[in-house]
Coordinates of N, CA and C in Angstrom, one line a residue:
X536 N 0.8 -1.2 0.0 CA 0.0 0.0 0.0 C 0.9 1.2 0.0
X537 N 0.3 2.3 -0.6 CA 1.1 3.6 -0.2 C 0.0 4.5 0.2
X538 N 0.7 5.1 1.0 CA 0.1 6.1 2.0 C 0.1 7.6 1.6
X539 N -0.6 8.9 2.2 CA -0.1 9.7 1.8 C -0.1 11.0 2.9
X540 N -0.1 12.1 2.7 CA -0.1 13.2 3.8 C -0.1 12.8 5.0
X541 N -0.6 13.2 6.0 CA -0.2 12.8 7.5 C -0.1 11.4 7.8
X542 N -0.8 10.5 7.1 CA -0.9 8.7 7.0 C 0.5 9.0 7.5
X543 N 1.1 9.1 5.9 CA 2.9 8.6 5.4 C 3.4 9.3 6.7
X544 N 3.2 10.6 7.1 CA 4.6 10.9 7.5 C 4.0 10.2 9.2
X545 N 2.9 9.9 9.9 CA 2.9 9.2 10.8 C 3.4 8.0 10.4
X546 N 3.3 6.9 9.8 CA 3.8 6.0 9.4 C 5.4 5.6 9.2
X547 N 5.9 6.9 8.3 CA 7.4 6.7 8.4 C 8.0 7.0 9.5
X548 N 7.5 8.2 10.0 CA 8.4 8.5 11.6 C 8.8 7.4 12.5
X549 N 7.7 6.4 12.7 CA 7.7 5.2 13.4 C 8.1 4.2 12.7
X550 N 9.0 4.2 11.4 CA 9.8 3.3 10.9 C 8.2 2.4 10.0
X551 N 7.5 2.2 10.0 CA 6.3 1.5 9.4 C 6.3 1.5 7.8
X552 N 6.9 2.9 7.6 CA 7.0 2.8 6.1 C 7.8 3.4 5.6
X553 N 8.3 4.2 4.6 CA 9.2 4.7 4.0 C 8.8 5.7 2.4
X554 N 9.8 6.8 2.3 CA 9.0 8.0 1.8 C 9.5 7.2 0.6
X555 N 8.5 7.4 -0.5 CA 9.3 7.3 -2.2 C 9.3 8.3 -2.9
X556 N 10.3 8.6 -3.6 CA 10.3 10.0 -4.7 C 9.4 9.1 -5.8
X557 N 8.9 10.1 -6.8 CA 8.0 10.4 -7.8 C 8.3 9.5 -8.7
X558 N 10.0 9.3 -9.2 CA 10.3 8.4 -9.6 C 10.1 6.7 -9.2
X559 N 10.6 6.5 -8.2 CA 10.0 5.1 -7.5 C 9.1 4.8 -7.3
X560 N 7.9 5.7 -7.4 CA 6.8 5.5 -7.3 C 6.5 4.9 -8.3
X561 N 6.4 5.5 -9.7 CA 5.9 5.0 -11.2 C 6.6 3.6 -11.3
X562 N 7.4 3.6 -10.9 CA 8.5 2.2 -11.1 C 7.9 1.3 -10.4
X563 N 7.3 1.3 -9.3 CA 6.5 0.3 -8.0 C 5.3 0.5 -8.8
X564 N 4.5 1.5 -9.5 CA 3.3 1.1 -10.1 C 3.8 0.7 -11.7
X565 N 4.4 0.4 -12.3 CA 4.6 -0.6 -13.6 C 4.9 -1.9 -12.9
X566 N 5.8 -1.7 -12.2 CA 6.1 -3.6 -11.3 C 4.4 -4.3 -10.9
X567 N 3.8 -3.3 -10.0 CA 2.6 -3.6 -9.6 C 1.7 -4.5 -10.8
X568 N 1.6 -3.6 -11.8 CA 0.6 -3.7 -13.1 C 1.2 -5.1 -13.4
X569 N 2.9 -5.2 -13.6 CA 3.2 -6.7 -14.4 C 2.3 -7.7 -13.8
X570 N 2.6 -7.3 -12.0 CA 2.6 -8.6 -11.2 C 1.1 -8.8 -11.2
X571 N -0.1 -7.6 -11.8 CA -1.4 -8.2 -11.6 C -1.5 -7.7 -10.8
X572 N -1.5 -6.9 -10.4 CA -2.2 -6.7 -8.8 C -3.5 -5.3 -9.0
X573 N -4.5 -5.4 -8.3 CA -5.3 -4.4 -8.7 C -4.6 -3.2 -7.7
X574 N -5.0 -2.1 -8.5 CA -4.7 -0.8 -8.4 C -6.1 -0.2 -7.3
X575 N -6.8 0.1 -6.0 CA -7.4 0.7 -5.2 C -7.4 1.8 -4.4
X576 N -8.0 2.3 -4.3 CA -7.9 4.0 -3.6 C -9.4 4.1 -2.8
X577 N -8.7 5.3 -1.9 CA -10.3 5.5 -0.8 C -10.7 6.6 -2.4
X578 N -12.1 5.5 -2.5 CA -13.0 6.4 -3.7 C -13.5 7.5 -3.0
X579 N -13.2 8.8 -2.3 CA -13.7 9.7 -2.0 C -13.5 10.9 -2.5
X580 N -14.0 12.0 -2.4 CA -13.3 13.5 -3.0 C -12.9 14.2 -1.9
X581 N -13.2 13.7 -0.7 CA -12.1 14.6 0.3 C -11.0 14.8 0.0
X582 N -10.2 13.3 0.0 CA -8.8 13.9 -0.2 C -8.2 12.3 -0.5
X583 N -7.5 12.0 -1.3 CA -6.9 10.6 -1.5 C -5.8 10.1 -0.1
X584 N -6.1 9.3 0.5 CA -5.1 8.2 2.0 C -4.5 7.5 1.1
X585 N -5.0 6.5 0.3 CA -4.4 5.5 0.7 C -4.1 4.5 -0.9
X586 N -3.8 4.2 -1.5 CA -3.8 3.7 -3.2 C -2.6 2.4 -2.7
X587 N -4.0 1.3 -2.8 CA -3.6 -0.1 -2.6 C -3.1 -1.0 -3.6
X588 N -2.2 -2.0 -3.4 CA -2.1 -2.8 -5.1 C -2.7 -4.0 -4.5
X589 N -3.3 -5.0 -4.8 CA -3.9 -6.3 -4.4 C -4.1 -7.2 -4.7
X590 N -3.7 -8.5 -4.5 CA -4.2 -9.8 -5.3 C -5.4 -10.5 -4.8
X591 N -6.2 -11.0 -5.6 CA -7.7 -11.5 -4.9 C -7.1 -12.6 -4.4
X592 N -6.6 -13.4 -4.2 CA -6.0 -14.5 -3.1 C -5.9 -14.0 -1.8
X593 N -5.3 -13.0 -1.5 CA -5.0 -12.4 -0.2 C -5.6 -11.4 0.6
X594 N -6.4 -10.4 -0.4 CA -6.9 -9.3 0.0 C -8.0 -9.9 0.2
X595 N -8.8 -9.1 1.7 CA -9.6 -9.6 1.8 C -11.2 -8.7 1.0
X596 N -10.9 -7.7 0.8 CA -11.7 -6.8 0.0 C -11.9 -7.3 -1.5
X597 N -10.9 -7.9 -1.9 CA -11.3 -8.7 -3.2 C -12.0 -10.0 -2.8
X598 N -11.6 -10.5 -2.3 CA -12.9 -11.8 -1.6 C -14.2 -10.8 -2.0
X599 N -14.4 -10.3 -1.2 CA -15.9 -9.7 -0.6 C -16.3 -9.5 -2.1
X600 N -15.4 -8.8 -3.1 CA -16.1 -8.8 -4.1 C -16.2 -9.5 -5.0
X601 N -16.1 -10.5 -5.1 CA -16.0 -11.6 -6.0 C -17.3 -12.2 -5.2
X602 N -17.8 -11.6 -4.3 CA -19.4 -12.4 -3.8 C -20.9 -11.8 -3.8
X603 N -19.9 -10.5 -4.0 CA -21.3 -9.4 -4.1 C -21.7 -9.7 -5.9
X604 N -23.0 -9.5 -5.7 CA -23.7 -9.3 -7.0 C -23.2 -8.1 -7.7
X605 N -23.0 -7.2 -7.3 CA -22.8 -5.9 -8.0 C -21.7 -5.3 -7.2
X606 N -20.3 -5.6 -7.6 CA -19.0 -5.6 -6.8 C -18.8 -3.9 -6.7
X607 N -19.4 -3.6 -8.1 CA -18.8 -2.0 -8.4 C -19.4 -0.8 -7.6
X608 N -20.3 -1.4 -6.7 CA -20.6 -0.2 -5.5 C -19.9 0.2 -4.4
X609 N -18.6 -0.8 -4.6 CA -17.8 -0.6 -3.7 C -16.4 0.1 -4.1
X610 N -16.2 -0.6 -5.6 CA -14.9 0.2 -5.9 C -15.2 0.1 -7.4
X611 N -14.9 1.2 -8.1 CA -15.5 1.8 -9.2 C -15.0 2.9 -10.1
X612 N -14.2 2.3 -10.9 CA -13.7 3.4 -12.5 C -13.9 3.8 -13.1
X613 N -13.7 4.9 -13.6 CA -14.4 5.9 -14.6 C -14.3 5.1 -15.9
X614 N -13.8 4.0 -16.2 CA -13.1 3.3 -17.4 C -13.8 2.0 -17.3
X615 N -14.2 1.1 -19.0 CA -14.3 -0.3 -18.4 C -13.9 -0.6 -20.1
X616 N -13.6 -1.5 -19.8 CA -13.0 -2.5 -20.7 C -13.5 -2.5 -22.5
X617 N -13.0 -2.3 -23.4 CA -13.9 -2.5 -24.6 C -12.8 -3.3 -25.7
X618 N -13.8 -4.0 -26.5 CA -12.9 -5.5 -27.1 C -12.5 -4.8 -28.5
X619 N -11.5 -5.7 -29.2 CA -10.9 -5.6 -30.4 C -10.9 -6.8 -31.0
X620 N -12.8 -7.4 -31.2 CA -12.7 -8.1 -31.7 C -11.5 -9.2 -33.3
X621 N -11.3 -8.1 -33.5 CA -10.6 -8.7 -34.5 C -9.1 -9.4 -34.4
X622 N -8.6 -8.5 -32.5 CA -7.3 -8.6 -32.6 C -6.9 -9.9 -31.4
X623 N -8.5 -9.9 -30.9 CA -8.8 -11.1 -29.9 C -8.1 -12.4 -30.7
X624 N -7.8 -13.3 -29.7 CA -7.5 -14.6 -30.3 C -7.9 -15.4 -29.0
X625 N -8.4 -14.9 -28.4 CA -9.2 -16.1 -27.2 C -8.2 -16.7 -26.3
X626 N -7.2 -16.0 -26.4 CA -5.8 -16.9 -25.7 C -6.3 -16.8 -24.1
X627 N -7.5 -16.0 -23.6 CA -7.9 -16.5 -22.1 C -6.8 -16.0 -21.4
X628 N -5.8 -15.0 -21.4 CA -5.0 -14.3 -20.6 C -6.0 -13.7 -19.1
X629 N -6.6 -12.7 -20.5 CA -7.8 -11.5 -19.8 C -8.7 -11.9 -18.3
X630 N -9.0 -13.4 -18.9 CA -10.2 -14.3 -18.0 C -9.6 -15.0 -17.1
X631 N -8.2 -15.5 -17.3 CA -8.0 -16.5 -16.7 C -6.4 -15.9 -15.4
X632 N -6.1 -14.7 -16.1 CA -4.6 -14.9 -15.2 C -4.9 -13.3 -14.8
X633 N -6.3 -12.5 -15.1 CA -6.0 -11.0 -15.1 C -7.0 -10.3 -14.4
X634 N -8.1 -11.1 -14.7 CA -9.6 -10.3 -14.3 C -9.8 -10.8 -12.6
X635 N -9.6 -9.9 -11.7 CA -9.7 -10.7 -10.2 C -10.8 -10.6 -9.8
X636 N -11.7 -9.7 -10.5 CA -13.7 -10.7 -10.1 C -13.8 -10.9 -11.2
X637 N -13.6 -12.1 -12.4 CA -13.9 -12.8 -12.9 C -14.9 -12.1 -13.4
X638 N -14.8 -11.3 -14.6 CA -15.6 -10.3 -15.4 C -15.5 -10.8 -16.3
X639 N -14.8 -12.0 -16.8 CA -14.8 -12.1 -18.2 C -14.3 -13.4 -18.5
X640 N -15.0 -13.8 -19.3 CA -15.0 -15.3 -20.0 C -14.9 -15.3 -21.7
X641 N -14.0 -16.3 -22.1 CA -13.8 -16.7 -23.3 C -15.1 -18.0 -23.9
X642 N -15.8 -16.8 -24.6 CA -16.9 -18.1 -26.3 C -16.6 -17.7 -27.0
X643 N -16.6 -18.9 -27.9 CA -16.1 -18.9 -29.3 C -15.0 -18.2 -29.6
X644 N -14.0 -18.6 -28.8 CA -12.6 -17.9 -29.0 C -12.3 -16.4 -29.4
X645 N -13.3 -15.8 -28.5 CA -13.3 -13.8 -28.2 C -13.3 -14.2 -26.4
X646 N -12.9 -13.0 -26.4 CA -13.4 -12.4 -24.8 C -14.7 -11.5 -24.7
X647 N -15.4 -12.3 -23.6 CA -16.6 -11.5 -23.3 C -16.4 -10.8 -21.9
X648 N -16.9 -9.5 -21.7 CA -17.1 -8.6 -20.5 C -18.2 -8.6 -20.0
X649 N -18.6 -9.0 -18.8 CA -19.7 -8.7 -17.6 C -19.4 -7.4 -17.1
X650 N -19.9 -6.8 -17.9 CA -19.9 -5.3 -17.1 C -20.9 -5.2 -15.7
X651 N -21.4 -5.7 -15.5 CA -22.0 -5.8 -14.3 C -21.2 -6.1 -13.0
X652 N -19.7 -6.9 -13.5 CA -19.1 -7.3 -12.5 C -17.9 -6.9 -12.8
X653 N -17.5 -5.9 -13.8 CA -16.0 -5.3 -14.0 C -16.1 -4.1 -12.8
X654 N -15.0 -4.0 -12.4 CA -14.8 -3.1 -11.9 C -13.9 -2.0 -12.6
X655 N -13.4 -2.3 -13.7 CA -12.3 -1.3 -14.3 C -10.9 -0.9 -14.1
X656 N -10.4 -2.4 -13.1 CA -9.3 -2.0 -12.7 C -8.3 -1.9 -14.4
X657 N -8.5 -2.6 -15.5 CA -7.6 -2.3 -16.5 C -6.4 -3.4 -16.3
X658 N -6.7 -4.5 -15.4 CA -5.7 -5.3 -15.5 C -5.8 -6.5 -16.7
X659 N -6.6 -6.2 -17.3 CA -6.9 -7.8 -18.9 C -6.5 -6.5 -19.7
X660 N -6.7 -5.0 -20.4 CA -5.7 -4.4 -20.9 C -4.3 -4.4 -20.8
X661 N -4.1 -4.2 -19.7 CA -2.7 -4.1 -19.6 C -1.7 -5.5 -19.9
X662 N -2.6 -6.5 -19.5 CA -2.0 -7.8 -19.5 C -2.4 -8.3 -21.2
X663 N -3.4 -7.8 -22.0 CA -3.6 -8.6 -23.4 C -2.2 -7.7 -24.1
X664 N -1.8 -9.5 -24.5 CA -0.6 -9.7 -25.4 C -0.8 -9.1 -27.0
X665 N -2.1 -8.9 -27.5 CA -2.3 -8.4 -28.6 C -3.4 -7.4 -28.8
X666 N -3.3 -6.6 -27.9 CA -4.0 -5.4 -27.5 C -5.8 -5.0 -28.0
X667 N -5.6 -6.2 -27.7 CA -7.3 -6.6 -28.1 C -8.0 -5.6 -27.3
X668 N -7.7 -5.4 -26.0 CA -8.5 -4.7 -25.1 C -7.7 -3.4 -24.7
X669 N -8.9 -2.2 -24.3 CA -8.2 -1.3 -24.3 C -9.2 -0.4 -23.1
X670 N -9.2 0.3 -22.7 CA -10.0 1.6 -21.4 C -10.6 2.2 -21.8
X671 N -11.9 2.6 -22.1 CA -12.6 3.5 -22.2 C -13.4 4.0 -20.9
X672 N -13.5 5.5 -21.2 CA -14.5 6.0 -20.3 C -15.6 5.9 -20.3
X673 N -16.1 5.7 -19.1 CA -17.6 5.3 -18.9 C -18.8 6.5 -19.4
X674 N -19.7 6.5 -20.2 CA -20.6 7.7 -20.4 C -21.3 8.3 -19.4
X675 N -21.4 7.5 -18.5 CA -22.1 7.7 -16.8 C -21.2 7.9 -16.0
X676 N -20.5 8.8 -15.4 CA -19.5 8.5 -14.2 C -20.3 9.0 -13.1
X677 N -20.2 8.4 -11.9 CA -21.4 9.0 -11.0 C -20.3 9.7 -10.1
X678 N -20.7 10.8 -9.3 CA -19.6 11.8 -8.5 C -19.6 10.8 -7.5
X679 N -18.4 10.5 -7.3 CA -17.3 9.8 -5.9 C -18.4 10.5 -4.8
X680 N -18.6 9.5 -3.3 CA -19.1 9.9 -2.5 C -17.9 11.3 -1.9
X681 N -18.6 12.1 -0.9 CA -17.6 13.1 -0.6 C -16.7 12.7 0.6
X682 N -17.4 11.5 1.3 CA -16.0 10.8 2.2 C -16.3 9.5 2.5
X683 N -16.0 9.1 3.9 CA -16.2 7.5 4.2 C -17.7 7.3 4.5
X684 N -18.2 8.0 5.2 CA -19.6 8.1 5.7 C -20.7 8.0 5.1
X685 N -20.1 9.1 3.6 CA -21.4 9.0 2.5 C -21.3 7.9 1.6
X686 N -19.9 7.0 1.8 CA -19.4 5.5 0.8 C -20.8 4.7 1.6
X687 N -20.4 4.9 3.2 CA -21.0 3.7 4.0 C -22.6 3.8 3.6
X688 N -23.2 4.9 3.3 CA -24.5 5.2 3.1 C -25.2 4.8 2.1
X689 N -24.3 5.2 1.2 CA -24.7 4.6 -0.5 C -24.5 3.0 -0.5
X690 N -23.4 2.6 -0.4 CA -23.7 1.5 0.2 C -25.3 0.6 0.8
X691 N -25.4 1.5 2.0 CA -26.6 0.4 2.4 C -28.2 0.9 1.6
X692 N -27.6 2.0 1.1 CA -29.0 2.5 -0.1 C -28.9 1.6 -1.1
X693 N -27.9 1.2 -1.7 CA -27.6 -0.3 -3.2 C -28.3 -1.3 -2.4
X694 N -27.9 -1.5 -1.0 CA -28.8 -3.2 -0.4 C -29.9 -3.1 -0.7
X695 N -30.6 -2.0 -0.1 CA -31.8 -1.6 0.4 C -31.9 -2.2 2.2
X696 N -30.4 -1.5 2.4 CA -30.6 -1.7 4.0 C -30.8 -0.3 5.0
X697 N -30.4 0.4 4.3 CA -30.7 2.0 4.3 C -31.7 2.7 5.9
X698 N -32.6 2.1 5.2 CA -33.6 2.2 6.6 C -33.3 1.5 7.8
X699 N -32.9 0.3 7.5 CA -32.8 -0.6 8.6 C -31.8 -0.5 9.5
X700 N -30.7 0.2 8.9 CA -29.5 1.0 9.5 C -30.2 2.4 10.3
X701 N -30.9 3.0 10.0 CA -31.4 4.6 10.4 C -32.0 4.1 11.6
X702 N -33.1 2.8 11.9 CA -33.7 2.9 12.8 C -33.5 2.4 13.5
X703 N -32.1 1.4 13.6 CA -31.0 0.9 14.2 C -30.2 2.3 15.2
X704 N -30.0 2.9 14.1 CA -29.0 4.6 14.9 C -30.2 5.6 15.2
X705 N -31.6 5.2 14.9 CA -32.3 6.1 16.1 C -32.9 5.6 17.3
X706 N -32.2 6.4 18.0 CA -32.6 6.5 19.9 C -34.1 6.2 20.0
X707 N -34.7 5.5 20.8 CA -35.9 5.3 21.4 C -36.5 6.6 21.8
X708 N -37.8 7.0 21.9 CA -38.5 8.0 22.7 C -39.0 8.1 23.5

């Protein structure tokens, strides 16, 4: 993970982590991309903490999403995936060694996208060997919640737990 403004410099003072110049940064995110790992951030517009790299083996926030019906209420890019049919050859890179909720499946030797369950991290682009796939921007981008509180909210408004949370946090009379 890398950290940033008060996080980092609490963090490094106590030895926990260590500062990187601009350059080592881009270098730790190309290594990142080779090794697959998803790219995550606090989706908010307050202010960016924290930009995670992750493999769904380990992280436990990729578990969670690989079980939710609709993963992208939780973490969500302006970008999703679009094919080049012609330059596809089905090699199953995308589906099988790239996509960590399982967005995408090879018929009839193309790749197909579940947009319902991409999240946009851009890791089957970056990983297709014949640049079949590429990033586009989404025509809809919904505005980032404005911190953690309004994530948690929207959140239980997608369940439809919303209410059941409110009358949970209201006091008796």
């Amino acid at each position: 993970c890398m950290v940033f403004d008060s996080t980092c410099t609490f963090l490094a003072e106590r030895g926990f982590a260590r500062y990187l110049t601009k350059e080592e940064m881009k270098l730790k995110l190309r290594e990142f991309d080779e090794m697959g790992l998803v790219r995550q951030v606090n989706n908010t517009r307050d202010r960016l903490e924290i930009l995670c790299h992750c493999c769904s083996c380990c992280c436990g926030f990729l578990r969670a999403l690989n079980e939710l019906r609709n993963p992208r209420i939780l973490t969500r890019s302006a970008f999703l995936p679009a094919r080049d049919l012609e330059k596809c050859l089905g090699c199953g890179i995308c589906a099988d060694e790239r996509c960590p909720v399982k967005a995408i499946e090879v018929i009839d030797e193309k790749a197909v996208v579940n947009v319902e369950r991409c999240i946009g991290c851009g890791l089957c682009a970056s990983g297709c060997p014949n640049d079949a796939i590429r990033m586009e921007r989404c025509i809809e981008v919904p505005e980032p919640p404005a911190n953690v509180s309004e994530l948690g909210m929207r959140m239980l408004q997608d369940q439809g737990k919303l209410e059941a949370f409110m009358e949970t946090m209201t006091p008796p009379a």
